[in-house]
PDB file of C-alpha atoms in Angstrom:
ATOM      1  CA  GLU A   1     -25.438 -26.057   0.941  1.00 75.00           C
ATOM      2  CA  PRO A   2     -28.051 -28.692   1.812  1.00 77.00           C
ATOM      3  CA  GLU A   3     -26.779 -31.785   3.498  1.00 90.00           C
ATOM      4  CA  VAL A   4     -27.743 -35.230   4.512  1.00 95.00           C
ATOM      5  CA  THR A   5     -27.564 -35.602   8.302  1.00 95.00           C
ATOM      6  CA  GLN A   6     -26.830 -38.948  10.036  1.00 96.00           C
ATOM      7  CA  THR A   7     -27.043 -39.789  13.732  1.00 96.00           C
ATOM      8  CA  PRO A   8     -25.348 -41.122  15.701  1.00 96.00           C
ATOM      9  CA  SER A   9     -21.859 -40.616  14.310  1.00 95.00           C
ATOM     10  CA  HIS A  10     -20.642 -43.641  16.273  1.00 96.00           C
ATOM     11  CA  GLN A  11     -22.578 -46.487  17.815  1.00 97.00           C
ATOM     12  CA  VAL A  12     -21.208 -49.443  19.780  1.00 98.00           C
ATOM     13  CA  THR A  13     -23.551 -52.313  20.419  1.00 98.00           C
ATOM     14  CA  GLN A  14     -23.374 -55.823  21.653  1.00 97.00           C
ATOM     15  CA  MET A  15     -23.801 -58.704  19.321  1.00 98.00           C
ATOM     16  CA  GLY A  16     -27.478 -59.627  19.061  1.00 97.00           C
ATOM     17  CA  GLN A  17     -28.810 -56.300  19.946  1.00 98.00           C
ATOM     18  CA  GLU A  18     -30.995 -54.189  17.655  1.00 98.00           C
ATOM     19  CA  VAL A  19     -29.690 -50.860  16.366  1.00 98.00           C
ATOM     20  CA  ILE A  20     -31.415 -48.076  14.425  1.00 97.00           C
ATOM     21  CA  LEU A  21     -29.406 -45.733  12.333  1.00 98.00           C
ATOM     22  CA  ARG A  22     -30.996 -42.454  11.528  1.00 97.00           C
ATOM     23  CA  CYS A  23     -30.809 -40.138   8.501  1.00 97.00           C
ATOM     24  CA  VAL A  24     -32.414 -36.915   7.493  1.00 97.00           C
ATOM     25  CA  PRO A  25     -32.146 -36.616   3.701  1.00 96.00           C
ATOM     26  CA  ILE A  26     -32.216 -33.333   1.740  1.00 94.00           C
ATOM     27  CA  SER A  27     -35.707 -31.997   1.942  1.00 91.00           C
ATOM     28  CA  ASN A  28     -36.660 -31.945  -1.762  1.00 89.00           C
ATOM     29  CA  HIS A  29     -34.974 -35.275  -2.526  1.00 92.00           C
ATOM     30  CA  LEU A  30     -37.238 -38.255  -3.235  1.00 90.00           C
ATOM     31  CA  TYR A  31     -34.833 -41.135  -3.446  1.00 92.00           C
ATOM     32  CA  PHE A  32     -32.985 -42.532  -0.442  1.00 94.00           C
ATOM     33  CA  TYR A  33     -30.293 -45.034  -0.065  1.00 95.00           C
ATOM     34  CA  TRP A  34     -28.176 -46.895   2.439  1.00 97.00           C
ATOM     35  CA  TYR A  35     -24.686 -48.060   1.701  1.00 96.00           C
ATOM     36  CA  ARG A  36     -21.997 -49.511   3.937  1.00 96.00           C
ATOM     37  CA  GLN A  37     -18.267 -49.639   3.966  1.00 94.00           C
ATOM     38  CA  ILE A  38     -16.369 -52.180   5.933  1.00 94.00           C
ATOM     39  CA  LEU A  39     -13.069 -50.759   7.184  1.00 89.00           C
ATOM     40  CA  GLY A  40     -10.559 -50.406   4.266  1.00 85.00           C
ATOM     41  CA  GLN A  41     -12.965 -51.842   1.680  1.00 87.00           C
ATOM     42  CA  LYS A  42     -15.227 -50.443  -1.023  1.00 88.00           C
ATOM     43  CA  VAL A  43     -18.615 -48.978  -0.545  1.00 92.00           C
ATOM     44  CA  GLU A  44     -21.406 -51.433  -1.002  1.00 94.00           C
ATOM     45  CA  PHE A  45     -25.027 -50.793  -1.825  1.00 93.00           C
ATOM     46  CA  LEU A  46     -27.708 -52.031   0.633  1.00 96.00           C
ATOM     47  CA  VAL A  47     -31.025 -50.655  -0.357  1.00 95.00           C
ATOM     48  CA  SER A  48     -32.839 -47.868  -2.260  1.00 93.00           C
ATOM     49  CA  PHE A  49     -36.170 -46.479  -1.251  1.00 93.00           C
ATOM     50  CA  TYR A  50     -38.721 -44.431  -3.069  1.00 91.00           C
ATOM     51  CA  ASN A  51     -42.385 -43.557  -2.481  1.00 89.00           C
ATOM     52  CA  ASN A  52     -42.419 -45.272   0.826  1.00 90.00           C
ATOM     53  CA  GLU A  53     -41.233 -48.613  -0.355  1.00 92.00           C
ATOM     54  CA  ILE A  54     -38.020 -50.399  -1.175  1.00 94.00           C
ATOM     55  CA  SER A  55     -37.214 -50.103  -4.910  1.00 90.00           C
ATOM     56  CA  GLU A  56     -34.071 -52.223  -4.884  1.00 90.00           C
ATOM     57  CA  LYS A  57     -31.964 -54.173  -2.412  1.00 92.00           C
ATOM     58  CA  SER A  58     -28.740 -56.092  -2.546  1.00 92.00           C
ATOM     59  CA  GLU A  59     -27.907 -59.602  -1.198  1.00 92.00           C
ATOM     60  CA  ILE A  60     -26.480 -57.998   1.885  1.00 94.00           C
ATOM     61  CA  PHE A  61     -29.818 -56.599   2.820  1.00 96.00           C
ATOM     62  CA  ASP A  62     -31.343 -59.782   4.348  1.00 95.00           C
ATOM     63  CA  ASP A  63     -34.189 -60.252   6.762  1.00 95.00           C
ATOM     64  CA  GLN A  64     -32.105 -58.796   9.597  1.00 96.00           C
ATOM     65  CA  PHE A  65     -32.346 -55.366   7.867  1.00 98.00           C
ATOM     66  CA  SER A  66     -35.248 -53.009   7.357  1.00 97.00           C
ATOM     67  CA  VAL A  67     -35.748 -49.421   6.398  1.00 97.00           C
ATOM     68  CA  GLU A  68     -38.505 -47.049   7.225  1.00 95.00           C
ATOM     69  CA  ARG A  69     -39.464 -43.468   6.673  1.00 92.00           C
ATOM     70  CA  PRO A  70     -41.528 -42.957   9.869  1.00 87.00           C
ATOM     71  CA  ASP A  71     -42.337 -39.276   9.198  1.00 87.00           C
ATOM     72  CA  GLY A  72     -41.698 -36.683   6.557  1.00 78.00           C
ATOM     73  CA  SER A  73     -38.118 -36.141   7.255  1.00 86.00           C
ATOM     74  CA  ASN A  74     -36.326 -39.181   8.826  1.00 93.00           C
ATOM     75  CA  PHE A  75     -35.108 -42.334   6.961  1.00 96.00           C
ATOM     76  CA  THR A  76     -33.941 -45.168   9.236  1.00 97.00           C
ATOM     77  CA  LEU A  77     -32.025 -48.361   8.893  1.00 98.00           C
ATOM     78  CA  LYS A  78     -32.733 -51.048  11.463  1.00 98.00           C
ATOM     79  CA  ILE A  79     -30.606 -54.067  12.097  1.00 98.00           C
ATOM     80  CA  ARG A  80     -32.591 -56.569  14.169  1.00 96.00           C
ATOM     81  CA  SER A  81     -29.938 -58.734  15.655  1.00 95.00           C
ATOM     82  CA  THR A  82     -26.490 -57.401  15.040  1.00 97.00           C
ATOM     83  CA  LYS A  83     -23.528 -59.603  14.172  1.00 97.00           C
ATOM     84  CA  LEU A  84     -19.837 -58.939  14.443  1.00 97.00           C
ATOM     85  CA  GLU A  85     -19.642 -58.731  10.641  1.00 96.00           C
ATOM     86  CA  ASP A  86     -22.100 -55.813  10.625  1.00 97.00           C
ATOM     87  CA  SER A  87     -19.379 -53.600  12.001  1.00 97.00           C
ATOM     88  CA  ALA A  88     -18.901 -50.980   9.280  1.00 97.00           C
ATOM     89  CA  MET A  89     -19.442 -47.325   8.317  1.00 95.00           C
ATOM     90  CA  TYR A  90     -23.051 -46.910   7.171  1.00 97.00           C
ATOM     91  CA  PHE A  91     -23.756 -44.086   4.773  1.00 96.00           C
ATOM     92  CA  CYS A  92     -27.074 -42.642   4.022  1.00 97.00           C
ATOM     93  CA  ALA A  93     -27.539 -40.851   0.633  1.00 94.00           C
ATOM     94  CA  SER A  94     -30.362 -39.029  -1.148  1.00 93.00           C
ATOM     95  CA  SER A  95     -30.975 -37.887  -4.652  1.00 90.00           C
ATOM     96  CA  GLU A  96     -33.512 -35.668  -6.311  1.00 88.00           C
ATOM     97  CA  TYR A  97     -34.322 -38.024  -9.153  1.00 82.00           C
ATOM     98  CA  PRO A  98     -33.067 -41.343 -10.527  1.00 74.00           C
ATOM     99  CA  GLY A  99     -29.555 -41.149 -11.855  1.00 66.00           C
ATOM    100  CA  SER A 100     -28.765 -37.690 -10.384  1.00 74.00           C
ATOM    101  CA  GLY A 101     -25.793 -37.443  -8.229  1.00 77.00           C
ATOM    102  CA  TYR A 102     -26.112 -38.599  -4.670  1.00 86.00           C
ATOM    103  CA  THR A 103     -25.455 -36.508  -1.647  1.00 90.00           C
ATOM    104  CA  PHE A 104     -23.895 -38.671   1.048  1.00 93.00           C
ATOM    105  CA  GLY A 105     -24.216 -38.141   4.773  1.00 94.00           C
ATOM    106  CA  SER A 106     -21.274 -38.149   7.110  1.00 92.00           C
ATOM    107  CA  GLY A 107     -21.814 -41.737   8.045  1.00 95.00           C
ATOM    108  CA  THR A 108     -22.476 -43.725  11.228  1.00 97.00           C
ATOM    109  CA  ARG A 109     -19.689 -45.943  12.371  1.00 96.00           C
ATOM    110  CA  LEU A 110     -21.205 -49.080  13.831  1.00 98.00           C
ATOM    111  CA  THR A 111     -19.068 -51.309  16.084  1.00 98.00           C
ATOM    112  CA  VAL A 112     -20.531 -54.614  17.178  1.00 98.00           C
ATOM    113  CA  VAL A 113     -18.758 -56.276  20.057  1.00 97.00           C
TER     114      VAL A 113
ATOM    115  CA  GLU B   1     -23.638 -57.779 -11.595  1.00 72.00           C
ATOM    116  CA  LEU B   2     -21.786 -54.809 -12.864  1.00 80.00           C
ATOM    117  CA  LYS B   3     -18.160 -54.880 -11.843  1.00 89.00           C
ATOM    118  CA  VAL B   4     -15.978 -51.820 -11.364  1.00 93.00           C
ATOM    119  CA  GLU B   5     -12.219 -52.010 -11.164  1.00 95.00           C
ATOM    120  CA  GLN B   6      -9.753 -49.311 -10.326  1.00 96.00           C
ATOM    121  CA  ASN B   7      -6.039 -49.172 -10.623  1.00 96.00           C
ATOM    122  CA  PRO B   8      -3.781 -48.677  -9.022  1.00 96.00           C
ATOM    123  CA  LEU B   9      -5.093 -49.536  -5.586  1.00 95.00           C
ATOM    124  CA  PHE B  10      -2.382 -47.590  -3.905  1.00 95.00           C
ATOM    125  CA  LEU B  11      -0.469 -44.669  -5.317  1.00 94.00           C
ATOM    126  CA  SER B  12       2.383 -42.826  -3.693  1.00 95.00           C
ATOM    127  CA  MET B  13       3.621 -39.772  -5.599  1.00 92.00           C
ATOM    128  CA  GLN B  14       5.797 -36.761  -5.069  1.00 94.00           C
ATOM    129  CA  GLU B  15       4.435 -33.321  -5.049  1.00 96.00           C
ATOM    130  CA  GLY B  16       4.557 -31.692  -8.445  1.00 96.00           C
ATOM    131  CA  LYS B  17       4.198 -34.955 -10.390  1.00 96.00           C
ATOM    132  CA  ASN B  18       1.383 -36.051 -12.692  1.00 97.00           C
ATOM    133  CA  TYR B  19      -0.515 -39.326 -12.588  1.00 95.00           C
ATOM    134  CA  THR B  20      -3.662 -41.018 -13.752  1.00 97.00           C
ATOM    135  CA  ILE B  21      -6.102 -43.305 -11.971  1.00 98.00           C
ATOM    136  CA  TYR B  22      -8.115 -45.768 -14.114  1.00 98.00           C
ATOM    137  CA  CYS B  23     -11.589 -46.981 -13.690  1.00 97.00           C
ATOM    138  CA  ASN B  24     -12.930 -49.859 -15.831  1.00 96.00           C
ATOM    139  CA  TYR B  25     -16.455 -51.179 -15.713  1.00 93.00           C
ATOM    140  CA  SER B  26     -17.993 -54.247 -17.064  1.00 91.00           C
ATOM    141  CA  THR B  27     -21.333 -53.349 -18.707  1.00 82.00           C
ATOM    142  CA  THR B  28     -22.985 -50.320 -20.317  1.00 79.00           C
ATOM    143  CA  SER B  29     -23.878 -47.568 -17.884  1.00 76.00           C
ATOM    144  CA  ASP B  30     -25.496 -44.180 -18.113  1.00 69.00           C
ATOM    145  CA  ARG B  31     -23.092 -42.251 -15.947  1.00 84.00           C
ATOM    146  CA  LEU B  32     -19.881 -42.309 -14.043  1.00 91.00           C
ATOM    147  CA  TYR B  33     -19.034 -40.551 -10.768  1.00 93.00           C
ATOM    148  CA  TRP B  34     -15.796 -39.823  -9.036  1.00 96.00           C
ATOM    149  CA  TYR B  35     -15.734 -39.354  -5.223  1.00 95.00           C
ATOM    150  CA  ARG B  36     -13.097 -38.381  -2.661  1.00 96.00           C
ATOM    151  CA  GLN B  37     -12.901 -39.863   0.728  1.00 93.00           C
ATOM    152  CA  ASP B  38     -10.664 -38.611   3.542  1.00 93.00           C
ATOM    153  CA  PRO B  39      -9.885 -41.092   6.345  1.00 87.00           C
ATOM    154  CA  GLY B  40     -12.915 -41.685   8.530  1.00 83.00           C
ATOM    155  CA  LYS B  41     -14.960 -39.205   6.580  1.00 87.00           C
ATOM    156  CA  SER B  42     -17.857 -39.272   4.135  1.00 88.00           C
ATOM    157  CA  LEU B  43     -17.809 -39.281   0.309  1.00 91.00           C
ATOM    158  CA  GLU B  44     -17.375 -35.975  -1.385  1.00 92.00           C
ATOM    159  CA  SER B  45     -18.620 -35.748  -4.971  1.00 90.00           C
ATOM    160  CA  LEU B  46     -15.956 -34.627  -7.381  1.00 95.00           C
ATOM    161  CA  PHE B  47     -17.312 -35.237 -10.868  1.00 94.00           C
ATOM    162  CA  VAL B  48     -20.403 -36.538 -12.631  1.00 91.00           C
ATOM    163  CA  LEU B  49     -19.687 -37.682 -16.257  1.00 92.00           C
ATOM    164  CA  LEU B  50     -22.791 -38.178 -18.385  1.00 85.00           C
ATOM    165  CA  SER B  51     -21.769 -38.947 -21.904  1.00 84.00           C
ATOM    166  CA  ASN B  52     -19.118 -40.413 -24.068  1.00 85.00           C
ATOM    167  CA  GLY B  53     -16.116 -38.075 -24.359  1.00 87.00           C
ATOM    168  CA  ALA B  54     -17.109 -35.961 -21.389  1.00 89.00           C
ATOM    169  CA  VAL B  55     -14.289 -34.190 -19.749  1.00 93.00           C
ATOM    170  CA  LYS B  56     -14.487 -32.195 -16.510  1.00 95.00           C
ATOM    171  CA  GLN B  57     -11.834 -30.321 -14.611  1.00 97.00           C
ATOM    172  CA  GLU B  58     -11.635 -28.937 -11.164  1.00 95.00           C
ATOM    173  CA  GLY B  59      -8.347 -27.502 -10.039  1.00 96.00           C
ATOM    174  CA  ARG B  60      -5.628 -30.130 -10.387  1.00 97.00           C
ATOM    175  CA  LEU B  61      -8.013 -32.955 -11.087  1.00 98.00           C
ATOM    176  CA  MET B  62      -9.475 -33.771 -14.554  1.00 98.00           C
ATOM    177  CA  ALA B  63     -11.868 -36.663 -15.239  1.00 97.00           C
ATOM    178  CA  SER B  64     -12.783 -38.167 -18.571  1.00 96.00           C
ATOM    179  CA  LEU B  65     -15.207 -40.838 -19.853  1.00 94.00           C
ATOM    180  CA  ASP B  66     -14.994 -43.214 -22.752  1.00 93.00           C
ATOM    181  CA  THR B  67     -18.220 -45.255 -22.718  1.00 90.00           C
ATOM    182  CA  LYS B  68     -17.152 -47.338 -25.670  1.00 91.00           C
ATOM    183  CA  ALA B  69     -14.081 -48.593 -23.815  1.00 93.00           C
ATOM    184  CA  ARG B  70     -16.019 -48.554 -20.524  1.00 93.00           C
ATOM    185  CA  LEU B  71     -13.172 -46.523 -19.033  1.00 95.00           C
ATOM    186  CA  SER B  72     -12.949 -43.432 -16.998  1.00 96.00           C
ATOM    187  CA  THR B  73      -9.730 -41.685 -15.945  1.00 97.00           C
ATOM    188  CA  LEU B  74      -8.918 -39.261 -13.169  1.00 98.00           C
ATOM    189  CA  HIS B  75      -5.795 -37.285 -14.040  1.00 98.00           C
ATOM    190  CA  ILE B  76      -3.904 -35.501 -11.340  1.00 97.00           C
ATOM    191  CA  THR B  77      -1.713 -32.546 -12.413  1.00 97.00           C
ATOM    192  CA  ALA B  78       1.143 -31.289 -10.332  1.00 96.00           C
ATOM    193  CA  ALA B  79       0.038 -33.040  -7.147  1.00 95.00           C
ATOM    194  CA  VAL B  80      -0.002 -31.347  -3.823  1.00 96.00           C
ATOM    195  CA  HIS B  81      -0.209 -32.879  -0.373  1.00 95.00           C
ATOM    196  CA  ASP B  82      -3.810 -31.822   0.080  1.00 95.00           C
ATOM    197  CA  LEU B  83      -4.882 -34.219  -2.642  1.00 97.00           C
ATOM    198  CA  SER B  84      -3.998 -37.172  -0.415  1.00 97.00           C
ATOM    199  CA  ALA B  85      -7.135 -39.256   0.022  1.00 97.00           C
ATOM    200  CA  THR B  86      -8.914 -42.249  -1.298  1.00 95.00           C
ATOM    201  CA  TYR B  87     -10.611 -41.753  -4.702  1.00 97.00           C
ATOM    202  CA  PHE B  88     -13.542 -43.914  -5.788  1.00 95.00           C
ATOM    203  CA  CYS B  89     -15.261 -44.170  -9.085  1.00 96.00           C
ATOM    204  CA  ALA B  90     -18.847 -45.271  -9.164  1.00 93.00           C
ATOM    205  CA  VAL B  91     -20.928 -46.413 -11.952  1.00 90.00           C
ATOM    206  CA  GLY B  92     -24.783 -45.859 -11.878  1.00 80.00           C
ATOM    207  CA  GLY B  93     -27.821 -44.726 -13.630  1.00 63.00           C
ATOM    208  CA  LEU B  94     -31.176 -46.008 -14.695  1.00 56.00           C
ATOM    209  CA  ALA B  95     -29.714 -48.912 -16.626  1.00 59.00           C
ATOM    210  CA  ASN B  96     -28.343 -50.258 -13.365  1.00 55.00           C
ATOM    211  CA  GLY B  97     -31.487 -49.912 -11.291  1.00 61.00           C
ATOM    212  CA  ASN B  98     -30.415 -46.509  -9.858  1.00 70.00           C
ATOM    213  CA  GLN B  99     -27.888 -48.024  -7.460  1.00 80.00           C
ATOM    214  CA  PHE B 100     -24.225 -47.140  -7.651  1.00 86.00           C
ATOM    215  CA  TYR B 101     -21.497 -49.759  -7.995  1.00 89.00           C
ATOM    216  CA  PHE B 102     -18.253 -48.472  -6.447  1.00 92.00           C
ATOM    217  CA  GLY B 103     -14.753 -49.249  -7.498  1.00 94.00           C
ATOM    218  CA  THR B 104     -12.245 -50.598  -5.017  1.00 91.00           C
ATOM    219  CA  GLY B 105     -10.814 -47.212  -4.443  1.00 94.00           C
ATOM    220  CA  THR B 106      -7.354 -45.724  -5.058  1.00 96.00           C
ATOM    221  CA  SER B 107      -5.464 -44.617  -1.913  1.00 95.00           C
ATOM    222  CA  LEU B 108      -3.366 -41.614  -2.975  1.00 96.00           C
ATOM    223  CA  THR B 109      -0.505 -40.330  -0.887  1.00 96.00           C
ATOM    224  CA  VAL B 110       1.284 -37.261  -2.032  1.00 96.00           C
ATOM    225  CA  ILE B 111       4.690 -36.929  -0.524  1.00 94.00           C
ATOM    226  CA  PRO B 112       6.036 -33.414   0.097  1.00 88.00           C
TER     227      PRO B 112
END
């Protein structure tokens, strides 16, 4: 069964450092998303991406965040200067068309120290 | 912003018992999803409910949707230990800009 792949599975970084989280969506999917889940809390939307541009973003997705699809397969989330409160599990997801079910990746656990 | 509430937040039940998890949402939506999450793991899709009155069943889990009441239920029949996990409902669709709004989750523990 096709799956969404995320790397790394766990990243520890110092406060103020830049991190890039990587995702390989399912190949025939056109819509890509990032969500995050702070430990023990609900899953929160960050951003959606279609046709090489952001289609929607939440209040969480401020100027410190950016997304990119640098080639035909990868979809990345960059946090420019990490803060302690950025520590969370970050999930990438993709979907074939708007409103279809997402397939979530296995997540990257980001720990900012 | 669309709000999604689940109850209960925590549920401890004995094997063999039945129980229902409720998911209420605040505004009209195209579709409703149920996900399962094991500790430290990703979100596994369980059900997609697309219309009023939709009912789907998989094993001991059955989900239903009442769009008029803005309510979905996840019913557990004769619970087994393997069902222990956190269950999230999520509301999404074109009417909501294609993003999903997740509920707070229900942490289910099935006691042998």
